[in-house]
mmCIF file of C-alpha atoms in Angstrom:
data_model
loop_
_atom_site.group_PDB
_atom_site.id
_atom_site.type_symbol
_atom_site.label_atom_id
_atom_site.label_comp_id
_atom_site.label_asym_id
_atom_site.label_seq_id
_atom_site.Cartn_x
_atom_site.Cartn_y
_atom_site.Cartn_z
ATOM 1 C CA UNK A 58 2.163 12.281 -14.980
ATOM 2 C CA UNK A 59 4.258 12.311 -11.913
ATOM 3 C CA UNK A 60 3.676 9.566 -10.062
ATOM 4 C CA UNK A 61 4.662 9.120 -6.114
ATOM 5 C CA UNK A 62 7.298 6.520 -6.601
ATOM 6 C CA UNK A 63 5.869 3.612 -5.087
ATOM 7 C CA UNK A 64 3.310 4.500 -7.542
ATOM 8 C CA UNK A 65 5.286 4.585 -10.100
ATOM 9 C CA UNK A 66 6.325 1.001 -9.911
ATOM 10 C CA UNK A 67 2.790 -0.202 -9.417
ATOM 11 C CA UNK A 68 1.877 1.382 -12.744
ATOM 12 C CA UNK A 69 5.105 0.245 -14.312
ATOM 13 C CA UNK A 70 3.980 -3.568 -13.569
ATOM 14 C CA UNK A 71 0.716 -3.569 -14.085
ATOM 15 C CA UNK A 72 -0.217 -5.229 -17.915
ATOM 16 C CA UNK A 73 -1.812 -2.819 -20.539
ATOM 17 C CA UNK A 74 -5.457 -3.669 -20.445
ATOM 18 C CA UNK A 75 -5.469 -5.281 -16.761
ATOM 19 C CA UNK A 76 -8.624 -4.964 -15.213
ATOM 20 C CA UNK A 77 -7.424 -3.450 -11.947
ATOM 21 C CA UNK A 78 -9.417 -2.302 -8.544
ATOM 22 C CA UNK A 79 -7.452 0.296 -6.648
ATOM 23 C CA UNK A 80 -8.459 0.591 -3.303
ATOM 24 C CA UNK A 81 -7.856 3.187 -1.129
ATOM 25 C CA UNK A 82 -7.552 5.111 -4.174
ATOM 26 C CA UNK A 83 -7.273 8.766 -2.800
ATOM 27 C CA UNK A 84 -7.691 11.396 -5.243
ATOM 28 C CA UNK A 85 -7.383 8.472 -8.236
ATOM 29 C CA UNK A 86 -3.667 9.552 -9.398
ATOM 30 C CA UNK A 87 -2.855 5.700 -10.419
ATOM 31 C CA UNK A 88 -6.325 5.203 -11.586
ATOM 32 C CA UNK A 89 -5.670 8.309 -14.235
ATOM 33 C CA UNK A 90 -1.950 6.875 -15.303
ATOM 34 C CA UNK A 91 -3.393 3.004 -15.346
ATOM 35 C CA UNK A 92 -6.460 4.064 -17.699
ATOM 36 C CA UNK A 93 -3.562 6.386 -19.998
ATOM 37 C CA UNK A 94 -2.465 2.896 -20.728
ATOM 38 C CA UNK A 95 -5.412 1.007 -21.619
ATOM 39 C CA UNK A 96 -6.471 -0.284 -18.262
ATOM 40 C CA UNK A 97 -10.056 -0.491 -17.068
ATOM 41 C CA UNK A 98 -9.587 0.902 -13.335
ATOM 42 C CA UNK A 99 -12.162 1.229 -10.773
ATOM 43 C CA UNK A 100 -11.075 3.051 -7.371
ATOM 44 C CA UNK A 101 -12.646 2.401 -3.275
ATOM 45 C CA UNK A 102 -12.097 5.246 -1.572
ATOM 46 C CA UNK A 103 -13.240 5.338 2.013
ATOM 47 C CA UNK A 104 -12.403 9.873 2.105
ATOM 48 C CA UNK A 105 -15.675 11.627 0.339
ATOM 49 C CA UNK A 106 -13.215 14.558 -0.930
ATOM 50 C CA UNK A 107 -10.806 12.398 -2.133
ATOM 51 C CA UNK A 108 -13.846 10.244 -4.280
ATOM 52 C CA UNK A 109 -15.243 14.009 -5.608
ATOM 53 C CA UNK A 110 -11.629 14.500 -7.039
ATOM 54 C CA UNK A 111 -11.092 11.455 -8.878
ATOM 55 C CA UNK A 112 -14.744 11.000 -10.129
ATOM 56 C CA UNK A 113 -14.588 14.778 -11.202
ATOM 57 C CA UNK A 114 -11.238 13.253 -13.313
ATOM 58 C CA UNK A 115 -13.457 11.190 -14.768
ATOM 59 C CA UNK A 116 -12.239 8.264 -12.774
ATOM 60 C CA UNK A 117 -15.566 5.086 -11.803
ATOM 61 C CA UNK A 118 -14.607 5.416 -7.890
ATOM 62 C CA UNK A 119 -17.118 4.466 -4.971
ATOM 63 C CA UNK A 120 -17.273 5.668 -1.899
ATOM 64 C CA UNK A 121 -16.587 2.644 0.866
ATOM 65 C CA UNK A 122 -14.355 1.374 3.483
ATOM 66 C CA UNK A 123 -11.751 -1.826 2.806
ATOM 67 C CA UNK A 124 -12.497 -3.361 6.404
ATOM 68 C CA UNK A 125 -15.851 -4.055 5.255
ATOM 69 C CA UNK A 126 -16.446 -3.299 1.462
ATOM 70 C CA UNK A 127 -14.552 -5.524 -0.218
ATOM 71 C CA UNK A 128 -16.621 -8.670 0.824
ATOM 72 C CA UNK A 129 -19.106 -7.379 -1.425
ATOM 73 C CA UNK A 130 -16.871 -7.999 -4.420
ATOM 74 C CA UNK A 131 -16.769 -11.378 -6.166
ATOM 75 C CA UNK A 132 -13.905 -13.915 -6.359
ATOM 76 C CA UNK A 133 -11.143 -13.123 -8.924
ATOM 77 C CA UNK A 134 -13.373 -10.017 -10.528
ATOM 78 C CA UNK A 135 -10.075 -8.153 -11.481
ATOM 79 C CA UNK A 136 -6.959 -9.318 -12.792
ATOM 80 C CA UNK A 137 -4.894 -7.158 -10.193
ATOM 81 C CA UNK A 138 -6.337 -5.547 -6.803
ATOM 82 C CA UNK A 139 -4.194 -2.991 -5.407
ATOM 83 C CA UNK A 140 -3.550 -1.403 -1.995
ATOM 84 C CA UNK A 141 -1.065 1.266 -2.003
ATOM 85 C CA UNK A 142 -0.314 2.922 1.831
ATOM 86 C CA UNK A 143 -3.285 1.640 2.986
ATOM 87 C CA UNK A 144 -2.909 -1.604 4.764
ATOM 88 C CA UNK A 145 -1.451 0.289 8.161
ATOM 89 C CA UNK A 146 -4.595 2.045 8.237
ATOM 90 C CA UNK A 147 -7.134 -1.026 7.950
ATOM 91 C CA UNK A 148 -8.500 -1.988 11.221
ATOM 92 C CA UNK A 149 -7.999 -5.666 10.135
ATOM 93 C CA UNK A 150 -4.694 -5.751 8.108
ATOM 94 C CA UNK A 151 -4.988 -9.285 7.634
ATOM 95 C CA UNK A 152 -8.552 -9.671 5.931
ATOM 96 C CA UNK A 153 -7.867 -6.611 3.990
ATOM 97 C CA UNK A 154 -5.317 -8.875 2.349
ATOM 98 C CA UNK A 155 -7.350 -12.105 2.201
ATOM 99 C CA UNK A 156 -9.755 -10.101 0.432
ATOM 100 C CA UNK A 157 -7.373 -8.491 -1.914
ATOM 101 C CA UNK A 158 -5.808 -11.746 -2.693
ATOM 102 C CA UNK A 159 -9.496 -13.392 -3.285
ATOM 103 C CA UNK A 160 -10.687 -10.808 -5.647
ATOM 104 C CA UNK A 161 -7.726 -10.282 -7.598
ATOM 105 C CA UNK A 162 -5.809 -12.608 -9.586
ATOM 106 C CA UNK A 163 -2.630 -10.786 -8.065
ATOM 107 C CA UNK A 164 -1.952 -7.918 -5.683
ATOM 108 C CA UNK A 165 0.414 -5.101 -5.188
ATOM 109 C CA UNK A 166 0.773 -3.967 -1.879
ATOM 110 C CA UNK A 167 3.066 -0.919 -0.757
ATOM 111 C CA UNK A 168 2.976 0.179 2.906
ATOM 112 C CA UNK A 169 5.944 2.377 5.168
ATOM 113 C CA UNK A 170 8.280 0.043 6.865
ATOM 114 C CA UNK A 171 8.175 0.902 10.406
ATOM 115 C CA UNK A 172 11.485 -0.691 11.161
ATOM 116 C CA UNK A 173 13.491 1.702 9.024
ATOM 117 C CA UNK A 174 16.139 3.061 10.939
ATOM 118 C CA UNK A 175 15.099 6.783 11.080
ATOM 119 C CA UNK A 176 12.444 5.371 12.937
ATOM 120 C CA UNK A 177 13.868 3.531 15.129
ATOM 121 C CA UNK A 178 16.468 6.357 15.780
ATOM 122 C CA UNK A 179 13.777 8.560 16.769
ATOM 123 C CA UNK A 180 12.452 5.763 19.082
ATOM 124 C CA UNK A 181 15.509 5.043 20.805
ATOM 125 C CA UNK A 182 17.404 8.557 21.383
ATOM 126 C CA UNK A 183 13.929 10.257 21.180
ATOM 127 C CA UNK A 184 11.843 8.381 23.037
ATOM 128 C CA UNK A 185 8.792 9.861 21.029
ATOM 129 C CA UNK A 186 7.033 8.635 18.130
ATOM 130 C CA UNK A 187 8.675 9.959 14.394
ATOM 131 C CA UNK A 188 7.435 12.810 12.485
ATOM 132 C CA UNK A 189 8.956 12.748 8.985
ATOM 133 C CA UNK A 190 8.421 13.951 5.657
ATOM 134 C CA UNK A 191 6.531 10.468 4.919
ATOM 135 C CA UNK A 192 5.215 9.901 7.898
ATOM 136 C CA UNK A 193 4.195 13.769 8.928
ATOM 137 C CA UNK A 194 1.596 13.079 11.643
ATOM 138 C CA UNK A 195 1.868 12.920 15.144
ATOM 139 C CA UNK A 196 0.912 9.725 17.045
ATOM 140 C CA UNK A 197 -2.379 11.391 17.857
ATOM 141 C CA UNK A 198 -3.625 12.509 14.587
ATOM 142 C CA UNK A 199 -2.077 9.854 12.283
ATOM 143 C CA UNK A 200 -4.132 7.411 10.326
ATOM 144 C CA UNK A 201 -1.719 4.461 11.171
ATOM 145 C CA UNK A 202 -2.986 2.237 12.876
ATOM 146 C CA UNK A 203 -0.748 -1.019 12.551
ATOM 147 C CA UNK A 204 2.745 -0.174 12.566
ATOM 148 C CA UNK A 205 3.936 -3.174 9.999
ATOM 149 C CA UNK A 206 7.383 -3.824 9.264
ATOM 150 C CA UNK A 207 9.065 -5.371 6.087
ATOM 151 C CA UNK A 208 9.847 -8.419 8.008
ATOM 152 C CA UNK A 209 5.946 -8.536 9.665
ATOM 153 C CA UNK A 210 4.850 -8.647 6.158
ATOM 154 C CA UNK A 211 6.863 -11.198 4.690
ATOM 155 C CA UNK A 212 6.157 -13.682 7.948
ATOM 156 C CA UNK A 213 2.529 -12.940 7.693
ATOM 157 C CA UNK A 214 2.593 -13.637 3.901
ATOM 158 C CA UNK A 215 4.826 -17.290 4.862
ATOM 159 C CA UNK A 216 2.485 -17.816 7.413
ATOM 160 C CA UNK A 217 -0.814 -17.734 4.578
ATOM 161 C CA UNK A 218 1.411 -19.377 1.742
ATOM 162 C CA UNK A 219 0.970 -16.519 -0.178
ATOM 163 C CA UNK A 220 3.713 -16.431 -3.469
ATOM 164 C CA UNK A 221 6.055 -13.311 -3.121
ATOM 165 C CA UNK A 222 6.332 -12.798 -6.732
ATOM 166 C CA UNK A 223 8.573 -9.557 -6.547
ATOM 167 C CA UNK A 224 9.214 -6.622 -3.849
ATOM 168 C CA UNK A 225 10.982 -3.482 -4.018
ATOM 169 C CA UNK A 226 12.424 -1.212 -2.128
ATOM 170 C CA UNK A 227 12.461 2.699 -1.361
ATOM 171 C CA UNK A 228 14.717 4.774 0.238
ATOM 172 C CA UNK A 229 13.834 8.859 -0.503
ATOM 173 C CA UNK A 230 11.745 7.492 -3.458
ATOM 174 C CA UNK A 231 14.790 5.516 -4.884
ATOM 175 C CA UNK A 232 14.381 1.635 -5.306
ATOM 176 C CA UNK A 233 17.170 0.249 -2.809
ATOM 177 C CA UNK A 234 18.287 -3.739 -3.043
ATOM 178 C CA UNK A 235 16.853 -6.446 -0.410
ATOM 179 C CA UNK A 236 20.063 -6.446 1.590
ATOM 180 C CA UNK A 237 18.968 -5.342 4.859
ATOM 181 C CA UNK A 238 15.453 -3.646 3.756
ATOM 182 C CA UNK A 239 14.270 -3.554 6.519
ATOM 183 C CA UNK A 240 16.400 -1.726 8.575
ATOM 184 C CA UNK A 241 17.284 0.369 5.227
ATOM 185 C CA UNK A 242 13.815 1.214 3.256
ATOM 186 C CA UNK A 243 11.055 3.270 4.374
ATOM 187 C CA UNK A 244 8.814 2.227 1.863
ATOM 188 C CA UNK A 245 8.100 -1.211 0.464
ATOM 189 C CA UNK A 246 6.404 -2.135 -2.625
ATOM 190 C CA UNK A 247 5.119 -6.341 -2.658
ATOM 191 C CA UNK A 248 3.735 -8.165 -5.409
ATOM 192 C CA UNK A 249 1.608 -10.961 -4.691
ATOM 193 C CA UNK A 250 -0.418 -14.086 -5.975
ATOM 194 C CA UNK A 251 -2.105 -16.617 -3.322
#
């Protein structure tokens, strides 16, 4: 199965048999590789189309919305929650992660660095708002909604005390090193514990 790359590592890191909630799921493509391996994955999907497709996969995914869903779910349920290119979208960032943290045991988070230098480049010389081949909407029609950078993250997970257990980073679907990641990657993949 060919994974998008941050993807990729998720499913690379997470234990064989991990009971593991993915939310904002989409159409369930880490769901399908994480149950391949002996994982018991269950899927939030807030896009009705996108929950047909993966149920129809034979994926267990619900139909709900992370801002306000994932209260419903008990304290450590899963062994890992994750959150992959969602958190820009959540209306409340912040309690999204509280959340994920609470009801899993640890978390992998991946999001698109808005610092990355394209971006800024487009900024700058532009003066308009990037359109790239990962982030292809215009500023009108795009589901980001927070715009967080490498370096927002990692002072927002000092700032909780949440343990940083491991991060990569992506650069055209490469992993890059740390040096500079957030000028460098556009994506960013975090593992966490609380």
């Amino acid at each position: 199965m060919n994974l998008r790359p941050d993807l990729a590592i998720i499913a690379d890191h997470v234990a064989t048999g991990a009971r593991v909630l993915d939310i904002g799921c989409g159409d369930g493509a880490l769901m399908a590789a994480l149950t391949a391996k002996g994982c018991d994955a269950r899927g939030l999907e807030i896009d009705s189309t996108k929950v047909a497709t993966a149920v129809a996969r034979g994926l267990s995914v619900v139909q709900g919305d992370a801002d306000t869903d994932l209260a419903d779910y008990p304290d450590a349920s899963f062994d890992v929650a994750l959150l992959s290119q969602t958190l820009q979208t959540t209306r409340a960032p912040d309690r999204v992660l509280d959340h994920l943290l609470r009801i899993g045991q640890r978390a992998f988070v991946s999001f698109p660095n808005f610092a990355h230098w394209r971006v800024r480049a487009s900024l700058l010389w532009g003066g308009r708002m990037p359109v790239t081949e990962l982030l292809p909407e215009r500023w009108y029609d795009t589901p980001n909604i927070h715009h967080v950078t490498i370096d927002d993250f990692r002072a927002l997970m000092a700032e909780r005390g949440v343990t940083v257990e491991r991060a990569w980073f992506l650069n055209h679907g490469r992993q890059t090193g740390p040096a500079a990641a957030n000028f460098r990657a556009e994506h960013a993949v975090f593992l966490l514990r609380s």
